[in-house]
């Protein structure tokens, strides 16, 4: 999906990172308020998972990857509490 932004000459074009409901819930539960802080919290949680918690481990890895690929500015625009 391409975001509904028009391209401006001279500006770098980036696709907006999107998160599904499970990813958003995980971020809402662990976010200390910053992108880097959330990455640290998720990484710390991930190492404490039991081997049989494969689904949560994969979800956490996916969220960490998305967070690492986005900017702090884009993270600050996220709304963890949509109405």
PDB file of N, CA, C and O in Angstrom:
ATOM      1  N   UNK A   1       0.839  -1.182   0.000  1.00  0.00           N
ATOM      2  CA  UNK A   1       0.000   0.000   0.000  1.00  0.00           C
ATOM      3  C   UNK A   1       0.874   1.232   0.000  1.00  0.00           C
ATOM      4  O   UNK A   1       1.796   1.348   0.787  1.00  0.00           O
ATOM      5  N   UNK A   2       0.585   2.127  -0.869  1.00  0.00           N
ATOM      6  CA  UNK A   2       1.335   3.373  -0.960  1.00  0.00           C
ATOM      7  C   UNK A   2       0.580   4.443  -0.192  1.00  0.00           C
ATOM      8  O   UNK A   2      -0.624   4.597  -0.359  1.00  0.00           O
ATOM      9  N   UNK A   3       1.267   5.180   0.682  1.00  0.00           N
ATOM     10  CA  UNK A   3       0.583   6.219   1.424  1.00  0.00           C
ATOM     11  C   UNK A   3       0.023   7.281   0.486  1.00  0.00           C
ATOM     12  O   UNK A   3       0.538   7.499  -0.599  1.00  0.00           O
ATOM     13  N   UNK A   4      -1.012   7.962   0.923  1.00  0.00           N
ATOM     14  CA  UNK A   4      -1.661   8.952   0.075  1.00  0.00           C
ATOM     15  C   UNK A   4      -0.971  10.303   0.178  1.00  0.00           C
ATOM     16  O   UNK A   4      -1.613  11.319   0.360  1.00  0.00           O
ATOM     17  N   UNK A   5       0.337  10.292   0.073  1.00  0.00           N
ATOM     18  CA  UNK A   5       1.110  11.531   0.094  1.00  0.00           C
ATOM     19  C   UNK A   5       1.604  11.785  -1.317  1.00  0.00           C
ATOM     20  O   UNK A   5       1.970  10.872  -2.031  1.00  0.00           O
ATOM     21  N   UNK A   6       1.597  13.044  -1.716  1.00  0.00           N
ATOM     22  CA  UNK A   6       2.162  13.356  -3.028  1.00  0.00           C
ATOM     23  C   UNK A   6       3.662  13.548  -2.857  1.00  0.00           C
ATOM     24  O   UNK A   6       4.126  14.003  -1.822  1.00  0.00           O
ATOM     25  N   UNK A   7       4.384  13.192  -3.864  1.00  0.00           N
ATOM     26  CA  UNK A   7       5.841  13.331  -3.803  1.00  0.00           C
ATOM     27  C   UNK A   7       6.219  14.770  -4.082  1.00  0.00           C
ATOM     28  O   UNK A   7       5.749  15.378  -5.029  1.00  0.00           O
ATOM     29  N   UNK A   8       7.095  15.295  -3.242  1.00  0.00           N
ATOM     30  CA  UNK A   8       7.567  16.656  -3.421  1.00  0.00           C
ATOM     31  C   UNK A   8       8.991  16.584  -3.963  1.00  0.00           C
ATOM     32  O   UNK A   8       9.803  15.820  -3.468  1.00  0.00           O
ATOM     33  N   UNK A   9       9.282  17.407  -4.976  1.00  0.00           N
ATOM     34  CA  UNK A   9      10.650  17.406  -5.520  1.00  0.00           C
ATOM     35  C   UNK A   9      11.663  17.749  -4.430  1.00  0.00           C
ATOM     36  O   UNK A   9      11.418  18.610  -3.596  1.00  0.00           O
ATOM     37  N   UNK A  10      12.762  17.026  -4.426  1.00  0.00           N
ATOM     38  CA  UNK A  10      13.831  17.293  -3.475  1.00  0.00           C
ATOM     39  C   UNK A  10      13.633  16.651  -2.113  1.00  0.00           C
ATOM     40  O   UNK A  10      14.498  16.711  -1.267  1.00  0.00           O
ATOM     41  N   UNK A  11      12.495  16.041  -1.873  1.00  0.00           N
ATOM     42  CA  UNK A  11      12.250  15.372  -0.588  1.00  0.00           C
ATOM     43  C   UNK A  11      12.348  13.868  -0.770  1.00  0.00           C
ATOM     44  O   UNK A  11      11.863  13.342  -1.746  1.00  0.00           O
ATOM     45  N   UNK A  12      12.985  13.228   0.201  1.00  0.00           N
ATOM     46  CA  UNK A  12      13.095  11.768   0.157  1.00  0.00           C
ATOM     47  C   UNK A  12      11.710  11.176   0.381  1.00  0.00           C
ATOM     48  O   UNK A  12      10.952  11.620   1.231  1.00  0.00           O
ATOM     49  N   UNK A  13      11.369  10.159  -0.373  1.00  0.00           N
ATOM     50  CA  UNK A  13      10.062   9.506  -0.249  1.00  0.00           C
ATOM     51  C   UNK A  13      10.220   8.227   0.542  1.00  0.00           C
ATOM     52  O   UNK A  13      11.052   7.396   0.215  1.00  0.00           O
ATOM     53  N   UNK A  14       9.464   8.090   1.617  1.00  0.00           N
ATOM     54  CA  UNK A  14       9.483   6.879   2.432  1.00  0.00           C
ATOM     55  C   UNK A  14       8.067   6.372   2.569  1.00  0.00           C
ATOM     56  O   UNK A  14       7.144   7.152   2.743  1.00  0.00           O
ATOM     57  N   UNK A  15       7.942   5.072   2.557  1.00  0.00           N
ATOM     58  CA  UNK A  15       6.638   4.494   2.834  1.00  0.00           C
ATOM     59  C   UNK A  15       6.415   4.540   4.336  1.00  0.00           C
ATOM     60  O   UNK A  15       7.339   4.350   5.113  1.00  0.00           O
ATOM     61  N   UNK A  16       5.193   4.775   4.731  1.00  0.00           N
ATOM     62  CA  UNK A  16       4.832   4.819   6.138  1.00  0.00           C
ATOM     63  C   UNK A  16       4.772   3.390   6.667  1.00  0.00           C
ATOM     64  O   UNK A  16       4.186   2.515   6.048  1.00  0.00           O
ATOM     65  N   UNK A  17       5.384   3.160   7.817  1.00  0.00           N
ATOM     66  CA  UNK A  17       5.340   1.848   8.445  1.00  0.00           C
ATOM     67  C   UNK A  17       3.974   1.671   9.098  1.00  0.00           C
ATOM     68  O   UNK A  17       3.492   2.559   9.790  1.00  0.00           O
ATOM     69  N   UNK A  18       3.356   0.529   8.854  1.00  0.00           N
ATOM     70  CA  UNK A  18       2.057   0.257   9.464  1.00  0.00           C
ATOM     71  C   UNK A  18       2.163  -0.939  10.397  1.00  0.00           C
ATOM     72  O   UNK A  18       3.023  -1.802  10.222  1.00  0.00           O
ATOM     73  N   UNK A  19       1.296  -0.964  11.384  1.00  0.00           N
ATOM     74  CA  UNK A  19       1.271  -2.035  12.372  1.00  0.00           C
ATOM     75  C   UNK A  19      -0.137  -2.599  12.458  1.00  0.00           C
ATOM     76  O   UNK A  19      -1.104  -1.853  12.439  1.00  0.00           O
ATOM     77  N   UNK A  20      -0.243  -3.932  12.585  1.00  0.00           N
ATOM     78  CA  UNK A  20      -1.563  -4.534  12.750  1.00  0.00           C
ATOM     79  C   UNK A  20      -1.984  -4.431  14.218  1.00  0.00           C
ATOM     80  O   UNK A  20      -1.244  -3.908  15.057  1.00  0.00           O
ATOM     81  N   UNK A  21      -3.166  -4.945  14.545  1.00  0.00           N
ATOM     82  CA  UNK A  21      -3.693  -4.810  15.907  1.00  0.00           C
ATOM     83  C   UNK A  21      -2.812  -5.499  16.949  1.00  0.00           C
ATOM     84  O   UNK A  21      -2.582  -4.956  18.029  1.00  0.00           O
ATOM     85  N   UNK A  22      -2.332  -6.702  16.633  1.00  0.00           N
ATOM     86  CA  UNK A  22      -1.467  -7.414  17.585  1.00  0.00           C
ATOM     87  C   UNK A  22      -0.174  -6.652  17.833  1.00  0.00           C
ATOM     88  O   UNK A  22       0.284  -6.539  18.968  1.00  0.00           O
ATOM     89  N   UNK A  23       0.428  -6.134  16.760  1.00  0.00           N
ATOM     90  CA  UNK A  23       1.669  -5.373  16.885  1.00  0.00           C
ATOM     91  C   UNK A  23       1.435  -4.104  17.693  1.00  0.00           C
ATOM     92  O   UNK A  23       2.234  -3.761  18.570  1.00  0.00           O
ATOM     93  N   UNK A  24       0.340  -3.418  17.411  1.00  0.00           N
ATOM     94  CA  UNK A  24       0.012  -2.187  18.137  1.00  0.00           C
ATOM     95  C   UNK A  24      -0.199  -2.459  19.620  1.00  0.00           C
ATOM     96  O   UNK A  24       0.250  -1.693  20.482  1.00  0.00           O
ATOM     97  N   UNK A  25      -0.888  -3.547  19.941  1.00  0.00           N
ATOM     98  CA  UNK A  25      -1.137  -3.901  21.338  1.00  0.00           C
ATOM     99  C   UNK A  25       0.181  -4.187  22.059  1.00  0.00           C
ATOM    100  O   UNK A  25       0.393  -3.728  23.186  1.00  0.00           O
ATOM    101  N   UNK A  26       1.066  -4.923  21.417  1.00  0.00           N
ATOM    102  CA  UNK A  26       2.366  -5.222  22.007  1.00  0.00           C
ATOM    103  C   UNK A  26       3.137  -3.931  22.288  1.00  0.00           C
ATOM    104  O   UNK A  26       3.704  -3.747  23.376  1.00  0.00           O
ATOM    105  N   UNK A  27       3.115  -3.013  21.332  1.00  0.00           N
ATOM    106  CA  UNK A  27       3.826  -1.745  21.515  1.00  0.00           C
ATOM    107  C   UNK A  27       3.187  -0.916  22.624  1.00  0.00           C
ATOM    108  O   UNK A  27       3.887  -0.300  23.424  1.00  0.00           O
ATOM    109  N   UNK A  28       1.863  -0.893  22.682  1.00  0.00           N
ATOM    110  CA  UNK A  28       1.169  -0.137  23.705  1.00  0.00           C
ATOM    111  C   UNK A  28       1.544  -0.655  25.098  1.00  0.00           C
ATOM    112  O   UNK A  28       1.770   0.121  26.019  1.00  0.00           O
ATOM    113  N   UNK A  29       1.631  -1.978  25.238  1.00  0.00           N
ATOM    114  CA  UNK A  29       1.927  -2.574  26.537  1.00  0.00           C
ATOM    115  C   UNK A  29       3.363  -2.325  27.009  1.00  0.00           C
ATOM    116  O   UNK A  29       3.616  -2.207  28.204  1.00  0.00           O
ATOM    117  N   UNK A  30       4.310  -2.249  26.072  1.00  0.00           N
ATOM    118  CA  UNK A  30       5.724  -2.169  26.449  1.00  0.00           C
ATOM    119  C   UNK A  30       6.372  -0.807  26.230  1.00  0.00           C
ATOM    120  O   UNK A  30       7.505  -0.599  26.639  1.00  0.00           O
ATOM    121  N   UNK A  31       5.683   0.127  25.599  1.00  0.00           N
ATOM    122  CA  UNK A  31       6.324   1.397  25.241  1.00  0.00           C
ATOM    123  C   UNK A  31       6.579   2.296  26.443  1.00  0.00           C
ATOM    124  O   UNK A  31       5.651   2.659  27.155  1.00  0.00           O
ATOM    125  N   UNK A  32       7.847   2.684  26.626  1.00  0.00           N
ATOM    126  CA  UNK A  32       8.163   3.666  27.653  1.00  0.00           C
ATOM    127  C   UNK A  32       8.052   5.100  27.114  1.00  0.00           C
ATOM    128  O   UNK A  32       8.304   6.055  27.831  1.00  0.00           O
ATOM    129  N   UNK A  33       7.701   5.228  25.834  1.00  0.00           N
ATOM    130  CA  UNK A  33       7.515   6.559  25.253  1.00  0.00           C
ATOM    131  C   UNK A  33       8.465   6.931  24.134  1.00  0.00           C
ATOM    132  O   UNK A  33       8.267   7.939  23.471  1.00  0.00           O
ATOM    133  N   UNK A  34       9.496   6.114  23.914  1.00  0.00           N
ATOM    134  CA  UNK A  34      10.429   6.405  22.823  1.00  0.00           C
ATOM    135  C   UNK A  34      10.638   5.152  21.977  1.00  0.00           C
ATOM    136  O   UNK A  34      10.459   4.027  22.457  1.00  0.00           O
ATOM    137  N   UNK A  35      11.040   5.359  20.738  1.00  0.00           N
ATOM    138  CA  UNK A  35      11.279   4.240  19.824  1.00  0.00           C
ATOM    139  C   UNK A  35      12.419   3.363  20.333  1.00  0.00           C
ATOM    140  O   UNK A  35      12.291   2.138  20.430  1.00  0.00           O
ATOM    141  N   UNK A  36      13.534   3.982  20.679  1.00  0.00           N
ATOM    142  CA  UNK A  36      14.686   3.220  21.173  1.00  0.00           C
ATOM    143  C   UNK A  36      14.358   2.513  22.479  1.00  0.00           C
ATOM    144  O   UNK A  36      14.762   1.369  22.700  1.00  0.00           O
ATOM    145  N   UNK A  37      13.614   3.177  23.349  1.00  0.00           N
ATOM    146  CA  UNK A  37      13.211   2.562  24.606  1.00  0.00           C
ATOM    147  C   UNK A  37      12.322   1.353  24.382  1.00  0.00           C
ATOM    148  O   UNK A  37      12.457   0.332  25.060  1.00  0.00           O
ATOM    149  N   UNK A  38      11.412   1.459  23.418  1.00  0.00           N
ATOM    150  CA  UNK A  38      10.522   0.349  23.105  1.00  0.00           C
ATOM    151  C   UNK A  38      11.300  -0.826  22.528  1.00  0.00           C
ATOM    152  O   UNK A  38      11.055  -1.983  22.884  1.00  0.00           O
ATOM    153  N   UNK A  39      12.258  -0.543  21.673  1.00  0.00           N
ATOM    154  CA  UNK A  39      13.108  -1.613  21.124  1.00  0.00           C
ATOM    155  C   UNK A  39      13.824  -2.334  22.263  1.00  0.00           C
ATOM    156  O   UNK A  39      13.863  -3.566  22.308  1.00  0.00           O
ATOM    157  N   UNK A  40      14.372  -1.582  23.213  1.00  0.00           N
ATOM    158  CA  UNK A  40      15.066  -2.194  24.368  1.00  0.00           C
ATOM    159  C   UNK A  40      14.107  -3.037  25.211  1.00  0.00           C
ATOM    160  O   UNK A  40      14.447  -4.147  25.619  1.00  0.00           O
ATOM    161  N   UNK A  41      12.925  -2.497  25.483  1.00  0.00           N
ATOM    162  CA  UNK A  41      11.945  -3.231  26.302  1.00  0.00           C
ATOM    163  C   UNK A  41      11.521  -4.534  25.617  1.00  0.00           C
ATOM    164  O   UNK A  41      11.415  -5.578  26.269  1.00  0.00           O
ATOM    165  N   UNK A  42      11.255  -4.462  24.316  1.00  0.00           N
ATOM    166  CA  UNK A  42      10.830  -5.656  23.585  1.00  0.00           C
ATOM    167  C   UNK A  42      11.949  -6.689  23.519  1.00  0.00           C
ATOM    168  O   UNK A  42      11.710  -7.889  23.661  1.00  0.00           O
ATOM    169  N   UNK A  43      13.175  -6.222  23.308  1.00  0.00           N
ATOM    170  CA  UNK A  43      14.315  -7.145  23.265  1.00  0.00           C
ATOM    171  C   UNK A  43      14.501  -7.824  24.625  1.00  0.00           C
ATOM    172  O   UNK A  43      14.770  -9.028  24.694  1.00  0.00           O
ATOM    173  N   UNK A  44      14.323  -7.072  25.708  1.00  0.00           N
ATOM    174  CA  UNK A  44      14.435  -7.638  27.048  1.00  0.00           C
ATOM    175  C   UNK A  44      13.344  -8.652  27.339  1.00  0.00           C
ATOM    176  O   UNK A  44      13.577  -9.679  27.970  1.00  0.00           O
ATOM    177  N   UNK A  45      12.133  -8.359  26.871  1.00  0.00           N
ATOM    178  CA  UNK A  45      11.026  -9.294  27.057  1.00  0.00           C
ATOM    179  C   UNK A  45      11.257 -10.563  26.250  1.00  0.00           C
ATOM    180  O   UNK A  45      11.019 -11.665  26.719  1.00  0.00           O
ATOM    181  N   UNK A  46      11.756 -10.395  25.029  1.00  0.00           N
ATOM    182  CA  UNK A  46      11.935 -11.527  24.122  1.00  0.00           C
ATOM    183  C   UNK A  46      12.892 -12.578  24.698  1.00  0.00           C
ATOM    184  O   UNK A  46      12.643 -13.777  24.581  1.00  0.00           O
ATOM    185  N   UNK A  47      13.947 -12.149  25.353  1.00  0.00           N
ATOM    186  CA  UNK A  47      14.908 -13.115  25.902  1.00  0.00           C
ATOM    187  C   UNK A  47      14.340 -13.877  27.095  1.00  0.00           C
ATOM    188  O   UNK A  47      14.898 -14.904  27.490  1.00  0.00           O
ATOM    189  N   UNK A  48      13.246 -13.397  27.666  1.00  0.00           N
ATOM    190  CA  UNK A  48      12.627 -14.074  28.802  1.00  0.00           C
ATOM    191  C   UNK A  48      11.521 -15.049  28.383  1.00  0.00           C
ATOM    192  O   UNK A  48      10.956 -15.745  29.224  1.00  0.00           O
ATOM    193  N   UNK A  49      11.221 -15.113  27.092  1.00  0.00           N
ATOM    194  CA  UNK A  49      10.162 -15.997  26.618  1.00  0.00           C
ATOM    195  C   UNK A  49      10.583 -17.459  26.708  1.00  0.00           C
ATOM    196  O   UNK A  49      11.759 -17.791  26.554  1.00  0.00           O
ATOM    197  N   UNK A  50       9.613 -18.316  26.949  1.00  0.00           N
ATOM    198  CA  UNK A  50       9.856 -19.752  26.926  1.00  0.00           C
ATOM    199  C   UNK A  50       9.950 -20.218  25.476  1.00  0.00           C
ATOM    200  O   UNK A  50       9.339 -19.610  24.586  1.00  0.00           O
ATOM    201  N   UNK A  51      10.690 -21.297  25.204  1.00  0.00           N
ATOM    202  CA  UNK A  51      10.837 -21.783  23.820  1.00  0.00           C
ATOM    203  C   UNK A  51       9.506 -22.054  23.117  1.00  0.00           C
ATOM    204  O   UNK A  51       9.389 -21.864  21.915  1.00  0.00           O
ATOM    205  N   UNK A  52       8.484 -22.447  23.870  1.00  0.00           N
ATOM    206  CA  UNK A  52       7.199 -22.750  23.238  1.00  0.00           C
ATOM    207  C   UNK A  52       6.394 -21.494  22.883  1.00  0.00           C
ATOM    208  O   UNK A  52       5.353 -21.586  22.237  1.00  0.00           O
ATOM    209  N   UNK A  53       6.863 -20.337  23.263  1.00  0.00           N
ATOM    210  CA  UNK A  53       6.167 -19.079  22.943  1.00  0.00           C
ATOM    211  C   UNK A  53       6.647 -18.531  21.594  1.00  0.00           C
ATOM    212  O   UNK A  53       7.019 -17.368  21.464  1.00  0.00           O
ATOM    213  N   UNK A  54       6.603 -19.396  20.594  1.00  0.00           N
ATOM    214  CA  UNK A  54       7.137 -19.058  19.269  1.00  0.00           C
ATOM    215  C   UNK A  54       6.376 -17.919  18.595  1.00  0.00           C
ATOM    216  O   UNK A  54       6.961 -17.060  17.959  1.00  0.00           O
ATOM    217  N   UNK A  55       5.050 -17.923  18.723  1.00  0.00           N
ATOM    218  CA  UNK A  55       4.243 -16.892  18.063  1.00  0.00           C
ATOM    219  C   UNK A  55       4.574 -15.506  18.618  1.00  0.00           C
ATOM    220  O   UNK A  55       4.757 -14.555  17.863  1.00  0.00           O
ATOM    221  N   UNK A  56       4.655 -15.390  19.933  1.00  0.00           N
ATOM    222  CA  UNK A  56       4.994 -14.110  20.558  1.00  0.00           C
ATOM    223  C   UNK A  56       6.416 -13.694  20.194  1.00  0.00           C
ATOM    224  O   UNK A  56       6.683 -12.515  19.954  1.00  0.00           O
ATOM    225  N   UNK A  57       7.313 -14.660  20.102  1.00  0.00           N
ATOM    226  CA  UNK A  57       8.689 -14.364  19.715  1.00  0.00           C
ATOM    227  C   UNK A  57       8.740 -13.801  18.292  1.00  0.00           C
ATOM    228  O   UNK A  57       9.390 -12.782  18.042  1.00  0.00           O
ATOM    229  N   UNK A  58       8.025 -14.439  17.366  1.00  0.00           N
ATOM    230  CA  UNK A  58       7.995 -13.951  15.976  1.00  0.00           C
ATOM    231  C   UNK A  58       7.360 -12.567  15.891  1.00  0.00           C
ATOM    232  O   UNK A  58       7.844 -11.698  15.170  1.00  0.00           O
ATOM    233  N   UNK A  59       6.278 -12.364  16.630  1.00  0.00           N
ATOM    234  CA  UNK A  59       5.607 -11.064  16.638  1.00  0.00           C
ATOM    235  C   UNK A  59       6.558  -9.988  17.155  1.00  0.00           C
ATOM    236  O   UNK A  59       6.668  -8.907  16.569  1.00  0.00           O
ATOM    237  N   UNK A  60       7.250 -10.282  18.226  1.00  0.00           N
ATOM    238  CA  UNK A  60       8.194  -9.327  18.817  1.00  0.00           C
ATOM    239  C   UNK A  60       9.316  -9.007  17.848  1.00  0.00           C
ATOM    240  O   UNK A  60       9.678  -7.838  17.676  1.00  0.00           O
ATOM    241  N   UNK A  61       9.863 -10.019  17.183  1.00  0.00           N
ATOM    242  CA  UNK A  61      10.929  -9.791  16.202  1.00  0.00           C
ATOM    243  C   UNK A  61      10.435  -8.915  15.058  1.00  0.00           C
ATOM    244  O   UNK A  61      11.159  -8.026  14.583  1.00  0.00           O
ATOM    245  N   UNK A  62       9.212  -9.154  14.612  1.00  0.00           N
ATOM    246  CA  UNK A  62       8.634  -8.365  13.516  1.00  0.00           C
ATOM    247  C   UNK A  62       8.479  -6.900  13.927  1.00  0.00           C
ATOM    248  O   UNK A  62       8.830  -5.991  13.170  1.00  0.00           O
ATOM    249  N   UNK A  63       7.972  -6.672  15.144  1.00  0.00           N
ATOM    250  CA  UNK A  63       7.785  -5.306  15.625  1.00  0.00           C
ATOM    251  C   UNK A  63       9.136  -4.607  15.786  1.00  0.00           C
ATOM    252  O   UNK A  63       9.301  -3.457  15.376  1.00  0.00           O
ATOM    253  N   UNK A  64      10.118  -5.298  16.361  1.00  0.00           N
ATOM    254  CA  UNK A  64      11.448  -4.703  16.521  1.00  0.00           C
ATOM    255  C   UNK A  64      12.013  -4.318  15.156  1.00  0.00           C
ATOM    256  O   UNK A  64      12.563  -3.222  14.994  1.00  0.00           O
ATOM    257  N   UNK A  65      11.872  -5.177  14.168  1.00  0.00           N
ATOM    258  CA  UNK A  65      12.364  -4.867  12.824  1.00  0.00           C
ATOM    259  C   UNK A  65      11.707  -3.630  12.244  1.00  0.00           C
ATOM    260  O   UNK A  65      12.378  -2.769  11.653  1.00  0.00           O
ATOM    261  N   UNK A  66      10.405  -3.515  12.404  1.00  0.00           N
ATOM    262  CA  UNK A  66       9.688  -2.336  11.902  1.00  0.00           C
ATOM    263  C   UNK A  66      10.133  -1.076  12.636  1.00  0.00           C
ATOM    264  O   UNK A  66      10.317  -0.021  12.025  1.00  0.00           O
ATOM    265  N   UNK A  67      10.299  -1.185  13.952  1.00  0.00           N
ATOM    266  CA  UNK A  67      10.729  -0.031  14.737  1.00  0.00           C
ATOM    267  C   UNK A  67      12.134   0.415  14.340  1.00  0.00           C
ATOM    268  O   UNK A  67      12.417   1.611  14.284  1.00  0.00           O
ATOM    269  N   UNK A  68      13.007  -0.546  14.059  1.00  0.00           N
ATOM    270  CA  UNK A  68      14.375  -0.204  13.666  1.00  0.00           C
ATOM    271  C   UNK A  68      14.416   0.484  12.305  1.00  0.00           C
ATOM    272  O   UNK A  68      15.316   1.265  12.037  1.00  0.00           O
ATOM    273  N   UNK A  69      13.423   0.203  11.462  1.00  0.00           N
ATOM    274  CA  UNK A  69      13.427   0.780  10.119  1.00  0.00           C
ATOM    275  C   UNK A  69      12.760   2.149  10.051  1.00  0.00           C
ATOM    276  O   UNK A  69      12.795   2.790   9.010  1.00  0.00           O
ATOM    277  N   UNK A  70      12.163   2.602  11.141  1.00  0.00           N
ATOM    278  CA  UNK A  70      11.477   3.890  11.112  1.00  0.00           C
ATOM    279  C   UNK A  70      12.261   4.931  11.897  1.00  0.00           C
ATOM    280  O   UNK A  70      13.135   4.602  12.689  1.00  0.00           O
ATOM    281  N   UNK A  71      11.922   6.179  11.680  1.00  0.00           N
ATOM    282  CA  UNK A  71      12.603   7.273  12.380  1.00  0.00           C
ATOM    283  C   UNK A  71      11.903   7.569  13.705  1.00  0.00           C
ATOM    284  O   UNK A  71      10.749   7.185  13.919  1.00  0.00           O
ATOM    285  N   UNK A  72      12.607   8.270  14.581  1.00  0.00           N
ATOM    286  CA  UNK A  72      11.999   8.699  15.839  1.00  0.00           C
ATOM    287  C   UNK A  72      10.813   9.628  15.559  1.00  0.00           C
ATOM    288  O   UNK A  72       9.796   9.568  16.243  1.00  0.00           O
ATOM    289  N   UNK A  73      10.947  10.455  14.536  1.00  0.00           N
ATOM    290  CA  UNK A  73       9.870  11.386  14.163  1.00  0.00           C
ATOM    291  C   UNK A  73       8.608  10.617  13.764  1.00  0.00           C
ATOM    292  O   UNK A  73       7.509  10.960  14.190  1.00  0.00           O
ATOM    293  N   UNK A  74       8.779   9.574  12.966  1.00  0.00           N
ATOM    294  CA  UNK A  74       7.625   8.760  12.564  1.00  0.00           C
ATOM    295  C   UNK A  74       7.029   8.026  13.768  1.00  0.00           C
ATOM    296  O   UNK A  74       5.818   7.887  13.870  1.00  0.00           O
ATOM    297  N   UNK A  75       7.867   7.570  14.678  1.00  0.00           N
ATOM    298  CA  UNK A  75       7.382   6.881  15.869  1.00  0.00           C
ATOM    299  C   UNK A  75       6.505   7.807  16.708  1.00  0.00           C
ATOM    300  O   UNK A  75       5.459   7.397  17.219  1.00  0.00           O
ATOM    301  N   UNK A  76       6.932   9.048  16.836  1.00  0.00           N
ATOM    302  CA  UNK A  76       6.184  10.007  17.642  1.00  0.00           C
ATOM    303  C   UNK A  76       4.802  10.291  17.072  1.00  0.00           C
ATOM    304  O   UNK A  76       3.906  10.707  17.797  1.00  0.00           O
ATOM    305  N   UNK A  77       4.601  10.033  15.797  1.00  0.00           N
ATOM    306  CA  UNK A  77       3.301  10.259  15.151  1.00  0.00           C
ATOM    307  C   UNK A  77       2.330   9.092  15.361  1.00  0.00           C
ATOM    308  O   UNK A  77       1.156   9.218  15.052  1.00  0.00           O
ATOM    309  N   UNK A  78       2.829   7.956  15.873  1.00  0.00           N
ATOM    310  CA  UNK A  78       1.976   6.802  16.085  1.00  0.00           C
ATOM    311  C   UNK A  78       0.946   7.070  17.163  1.00  0.00           C
ATOM    312  O   UNK A  78       1.247   7.721  18.174  1.00  0.00           O
ATOM    313  N   UNK A  79      -0.250   6.560  16.973  1.00  0.00           N
ATOM    314  CA  UNK A  79      -1.317   6.693  17.958  1.00  0.00           C
ATOM    315  C   UNK A  79      -1.634   5.310  18.506  1.00  0.00           C
ATOM    316  O   UNK A  79      -2.248   4.497  17.822  1.00  0.00           O
ATOM    317  N   UNK A  80      -1.186   5.034  19.721  1.00  0.00           N
ATOM    318  CA  UNK A  80      -1.416   3.726  20.333  1.00  0.00           C
ATOM    319  C   UNK A  80      -2.823   3.586  20.888  1.00  0.00           C
ATOM    320  O   UNK A  80      -3.247   2.520  21.275  1.00  0.00           O
ATOM    321  N   UNK A  81      -3.551   4.676  20.968  1.00  0.00           N
ATOM    322  CA  UNK A  81      -4.885   4.665  21.558  1.00  0.00           C
ATOM    323  C   UNK A  81      -5.917   5.247  20.590  1.00  0.00           C
ATOM    324  O   UNK A  81      -6.524   6.268  20.861  1.00  0.00           O
ATOM    325  N   UNK A  82      -6.116   4.595  19.424  1.00  0.00           N
ATOM    326  CA  UNK A  82      -7.090   5.129  18.474  1.00  0.00           C
ATOM    327  C   UNK A  82      -8.514   5.057  19.042  1.00  0.00           C
ATOM    328  O   UNK A  82      -8.818   4.201  19.858  1.00  0.00           O
ATOM    329  N   UNK A  83      -9.334   5.973  18.607  1.00  0.00           N
ATOM    330  CA  UNK A  83     -10.714   6.054  19.124  1.00  0.00           C
ATOM    331  C   UNK A  83     -11.657   5.185  18.353  1.00  0.00           C
ATOM    332  O   UNK A  83     -11.549   4.905  17.255  1.00  0.00           O
TER     333      UNK A  83
END
